[in-house]
Amino acid sequence: MPATLAIDGGTPVRKTLLPYGRQSVSEEDIAAVTEVLRSDWLTTGPKIKEFETAFADFCGVHEAVAVNSGTAALHAAMFALDIGKGDEVIVPTMTFAATANAVVFQGGTPVFVDSDPATLLIDPVCVEKAITKNTKAIIAVDYAGQPADYAALSAIAQKHKLALVADACHALGGKDNDHSVGSLADLSTFSFHPVKPMTTGEGGMITTDNHDYAKRMRRFRNHGITSEHRERHEARSWFYEMQELGYNYRLTDIQSALAMSQLKKVLQWNERRRAIAKKYDTALAMLPGVHTLKVRKNVVHAYHLYVVQIVPERLRVGRKEIFEALSAENIGVNVHYVPAHLHPFYKKRFGTKPGMCPMAEAAYERMLSLPIFAAMSDSDADDVIEAVRKVCAFYAR
Ligand SMILES: *Cc1c(COP(=O)(O)O)cnc(C)c1O
């Protein structure tokens, strides 16, 4: 007899909800923040440059430009590449909407492509098929924390003279063939939202080896103005010029101090994420109701997400029921993502529709993200495994 599910009135596996992702903040982080609060500069002060330098070193690139969200980072990358009206940018549909939105902010057209069903990373074959005379760039997404196939994507980008952007919001600390995430494309973007590999509350970064891009993005985050408030303050000067249209996308010094403290721990946190993923891999391999995603050879996976796919042939119910049953067991499952081309905005504005990316659409119907974050204990991970076993056993066919 399978155990009664919590959703049917049984005892839940856990007493309290385990979220799918959560930040780690230490006393050291808090001390770093309070130090800035007592200083002269709360924003656009010395901490920004320190953080940018540390981050560029971490990724092994020449330039890092800090901004106030991952979305702003993507927007700045599209700006640096001069994306505008009539330009097409290839984006994977299996991503958060912001990846494609950044193209639209600049007046460009996102062209959605399908995923490799085994990894849910952008499929290079689909990328090549989507190229037209209007294509300017490709954005790859390191889905779940696994670097995309940059060897294949760079070859395509070079052959067609396109820029390659990595939306690496999931993958800080990851590697592809010994090269660090952040150094794998012409421009790479990061997010410091609390569920991401490290956090500043809200925040973002763009890495690049191109000094011109970096210079333009630093102006872009500051209204398109050539000098910063602190530079004018130090030069006792009031004059400034706005050279082009920009935004206020500045990260504060308060956030940068938190960021530097967090950055020191990313690699050790990722080790912990990988240990939890390994535990899941081993336990779930024995369960016929769920499949795990394939990990490419020679990558270091950052495991922002741990995604499984339910196997409809082995279960009497669909993803919705499994999701609800696991939630009732107090396991904070989630779904990443509704394919971006299926959002009403994209259907209305760009005429996208179901059937355009069949692999991603099918994967969406079957996917679940299980909790994974550095502060999770082994017993938390055991609860997740127990709940998945319990729910799959109950609904097995
Ligand atoms: C989180 C995320 C973003 C947006 O980052 P924000 O900091 O929330 O603006 C963009 N792309 C991907 C893949 C993300 O996961």
PDB file of N, CA, C and O and ligand atoms in Angstrom, residues 69-72 74 95-96 98-99 141 167 169-170 191-193 196 202-203 304 337, ligand 1:
ATOM      1  N   SER A  69      20.530  44.936 -12.431  1.00  0.00           N
ATOM      2  CA  SER A  69      19.792  43.663 -12.553  1.00  0.00           C
ATOM      3  C   SER A  69      20.362  42.855 -13.715  1.00  0.00           C
ATOM      4  O   SER A  69      21.099  43.396 -14.557  1.00  0.00           O
ATOM      5  N   GLY A  70      19.983  41.594 -13.763  1.00  0.00           N
ATOM      6  CA  GLY A  70      20.362  40.757 -14.901  1.00  0.00           C
ATOM      7  C   GLY A  70      19.681  41.246 -16.171  1.00  0.00           C
ATOM      8  O   GLY A  70      20.233  41.140 -17.266  1.00  0.00           O
ATOM      9  N   THR A  71      18.487  41.781 -16.020  1.00  0.00           N
ATOM     10  CA  THR A  71      17.741  42.325 -17.154  1.00  0.00           C
ATOM     11  C   THR A  71      18.471  43.541 -17.731  1.00  0.00           C
ATOM     12  O   THR A  71      18.625  43.665 -18.951  1.00  0.00           O
ATOM     13  N   ALA A  72      18.939  44.429 -16.844  1.00  0.00           N
ATOM     14  CA  ALA A  72      19.721  45.591 -17.291  1.00  0.00           C
ATOM     15  C   ALA A  72      21.005  45.126 -17.971  1.00  0.00           C
ATOM     16  O   ALA A  72      21.454  45.738 -18.955  1.00  0.00           O
ATOM     17  N   LEU A  74      21.429  42.373 -19.743  1.00  0.00           N
ATOM     18  CA  LEU A  74      21.056  41.934 -21.095  1.00  0.00           C
ATOM     19  C   LEU A  74      20.769  43.143 -21.989  1.00  0.00           C
ATOM     20  O   LEU A  74      21.159  43.174 -23.156  1.00  0.00           O
ATOM     21  N   THR A  95      13.763  29.902 -21.738  1.00  0.00           N
ATOM     22  CA  THR A  95      14.454  30.867 -20.885  1.00  0.00           C
ATOM     23  C   THR A  95      13.443  31.771 -20.208  1.00  0.00           C
ATOM     24  O   THR A  95      12.255  31.762 -20.530  1.00  0.00           O
ATOM     25  N   PHE A  96      13.943  32.559 -19.272  1.00  0.00           N
ATOM     26  CA  PHE A  96      13.144  33.593 -18.635  1.00  0.00           C
ATOM     27  C   PHE A  96      12.888  34.692 -19.670  1.00  0.00           C
ATOM     28  O   PHE A  96      13.751  34.984 -20.506  1.00  0.00           O
ATOM     29  N   ALA A  98      13.047  37.768 -19.798  1.00  0.00           N
ATOM     30  CA  ALA A  98      13.973  38.912 -19.896  1.00  0.00           C
ATOM     31  C   ALA A  98      15.017  38.749 -20.999  1.00  0.00           C
ATOM     32  O   ALA A  98      15.461  39.739 -21.581  1.00  0.00           O
ATOM     33  N   THR A  99      15.404  37.503 -21.296  1.00  0.00           N
ATOM     34  CA  THR A  99      16.407  37.271 -22.343  1.00  0.00           C
ATOM     35  C   THR A  99      15.920  37.857 -23.671  1.00  0.00           C
ATOM     36  O   THR A  99      16.659  38.559 -24.367  1.00  0.00           O
ATOM     37  N   VAL A 141      21.645  30.611 -23.525  1.00  0.00           N
ATOM     38  CA  VAL A 141      21.333  30.628 -22.089  1.00  0.00           C
ATOM     39  C   VAL A 141      21.928  29.376 -21.457  1.00  0.00           C
ATOM     40  O   VAL A 141      21.737  28.268 -21.974  1.00  0.00           O
ATOM     41  N   ASP A 167      23.772  34.452 -21.926  1.00  0.00           N
ATOM     42  CA  ASP A 167      22.973  34.789 -20.745  1.00  0.00           C
ATOM     43  C   ASP A 167      23.373  33.740 -19.710  1.00  0.00           C
ATOM     44  O   ASP A 167      22.868  32.623 -19.701  1.00  0.00           O
ATOM     45  N   CYS A 169      23.152  33.943 -16.443  1.00  0.00           N
ATOM     46  CA  CYS A 169      22.523  34.242 -15.149  1.00  0.00           C
ATOM     47  C   CYS A 169      22.449  33.024 -14.229  1.00  0.00           C
ATOM     48  O   CYS A 169      22.368  33.169 -13.013  1.00  0.00           O
ATOM     49  N   HIS A 170      22.474  31.809 -14.814  1.00  0.00           N
ATOM     50  CA  HIS A 170      22.382  30.595 -13.987  1.00  0.00           C
ATOM     51  C   HIS A 170      23.744  30.009 -13.644  1.00  0.00           C
ATOM     52  O   HIS A 170      23.813  29.068 -12.871  1.00  0.00           O
ATOM     53  N   SER A 191      23.059  37.696 -13.214  1.00  0.00           N
ATOM     54  CA  SER A 191      22.046  38.275 -12.317  1.00  0.00           C
ATOM     55  C   SER A 191      22.425  37.968 -10.877  1.00  0.00           C
ATOM     56  O   SER A 191      22.925  36.883 -10.584  1.00  0.00           O
ATOM     57  N   PHE A 192      22.160  38.940  -9.996  1.00  0.00           N
ATOM     58  CA  PHE A 192      22.416  38.730  -8.564  1.00  0.00           C
ATOM     59  C   PHE A 192      21.121  38.764  -7.757  1.00  0.00           C
ATOM     60  O   PHE A 192      21.072  39.242  -6.632  1.00  0.00           O
ATOM     61  N   HIS A 193      20.060  38.270  -8.371  1.00  0.00           N
ATOM     62  CA  HIS A 193      18.784  38.071  -7.666  1.00  0.00           C
ATOM     63  C   HIS A 193      19.000  37.008  -6.576  1.00  0.00           C
ATOM     64  O   HIS A 193      19.854  36.130  -6.736  1.00  0.00           O
ATOM     65  N   LYS A 196      19.818  33.336  -7.403  1.00  0.00           N
ATOM     66  CA  LYS A 196      20.925  33.070  -8.325  1.00  0.00           C
ATOM     67  C   LYS A 196      22.193  32.658  -7.547  1.00  0.00           C
ATOM     68  O   LYS A 196      22.200  32.681  -6.327  1.00  0.00           O
ATOM     69  N   GLU A 202      19.061  42.844  -5.695  1.00  0.00           N
ATOM     70  CA  GLU A 202      18.945  42.932  -7.149  1.00  0.00           C
ATOM     71  C   GLU A 202      20.325  43.341  -7.652  1.00  0.00           C
ATOM     72  O   GLU A 202      21.027  44.102  -6.970  1.00  0.00           O
ATOM     73  N   GLY A 203      20.703  42.899  -8.814  1.00  0.00           N
ATOM     74  CA  GLY A 203      21.991  43.316  -9.359  1.00  0.00           C
ATOM     75  C   GLY A 203      22.329  42.515 -10.596  1.00  0.00           C
ATOM     76  O   GLY A 203      21.687  41.492 -10.879  1.00  0.00           O
ATOM     77  N   HIS A 304      22.249  25.965 -10.802  1.00  0.00           N
ATOM     78  CA  HIS A 304      21.271  26.947 -10.308  1.00  0.00           C
ATOM     79  C   HIS A 304      19.925  26.251 -10.111  1.00  0.00           C
ATOM     80  O   HIS A 304      19.206  26.524  -9.151  1.00  0.00           O
ATOM     81  N   TYR A 337      10.996  26.761 -17.877  1.00  0.00           N
ATOM     82  CA  TYR A 337      10.183  27.962 -17.904  1.00  0.00           C
ATOM     83  C   TYR A 337       8.993  27.729 -18.822  1.00  0.00           C
ATOM     84  O   TYR A 337       9.054  26.847 -19.676  1.00  0.00           O
TER      85      TYR A 337
HETATM   86  C1  LIG B   1      17.254  35.774 -13.513  1.00  0.00           C
HETATM   87  C2  LIG B   1      17.423  35.758 -14.974  1.00  0.00           C
HETATM   88  C3  LIG B   1      17.386  36.930 -15.746  1.00  0.00           C
HETATM   89  C4  LIG B   1      17.014  38.258 -15.188  1.00  0.00           C
HETATM   90  O1  LIG B   1      17.751  38.657 -14.103  1.00  0.00           O
HETATM   91  P1  LIG B   1      17.161  39.760 -13.083  1.00  0.00           P
HETATM   92  O2  LIG B   1      18.335  40.065 -12.224  1.00  0.00           O
HETATM   93  O3  LIG B   1      16.039  39.122 -12.348  1.00  0.00           O
HETATM   94  O4  LIG B   1      16.724  40.929 -13.901  1.00  0.00           O
HETATM   95  C5  LIG B   1      17.646  36.825 -17.100  1.00  0.00           C
HETATM   96  N1  LIG B   1      17.898  35.634 -17.686  1.00  0.00           N
HETATM   97  C6  LIG B   1      17.914  34.499 -16.986  1.00  0.00           C
HETATM   98  C7  LIG B   1      18.215  33.211 -17.687  1.00  0.00           C
HETATM   99  C8  LIG B   1      17.663  34.520 -15.613  1.00  0.00           C
HETATM  100  O5  LIG B   1      17.650  33.376 -14.921  1.00  0.00           O
END
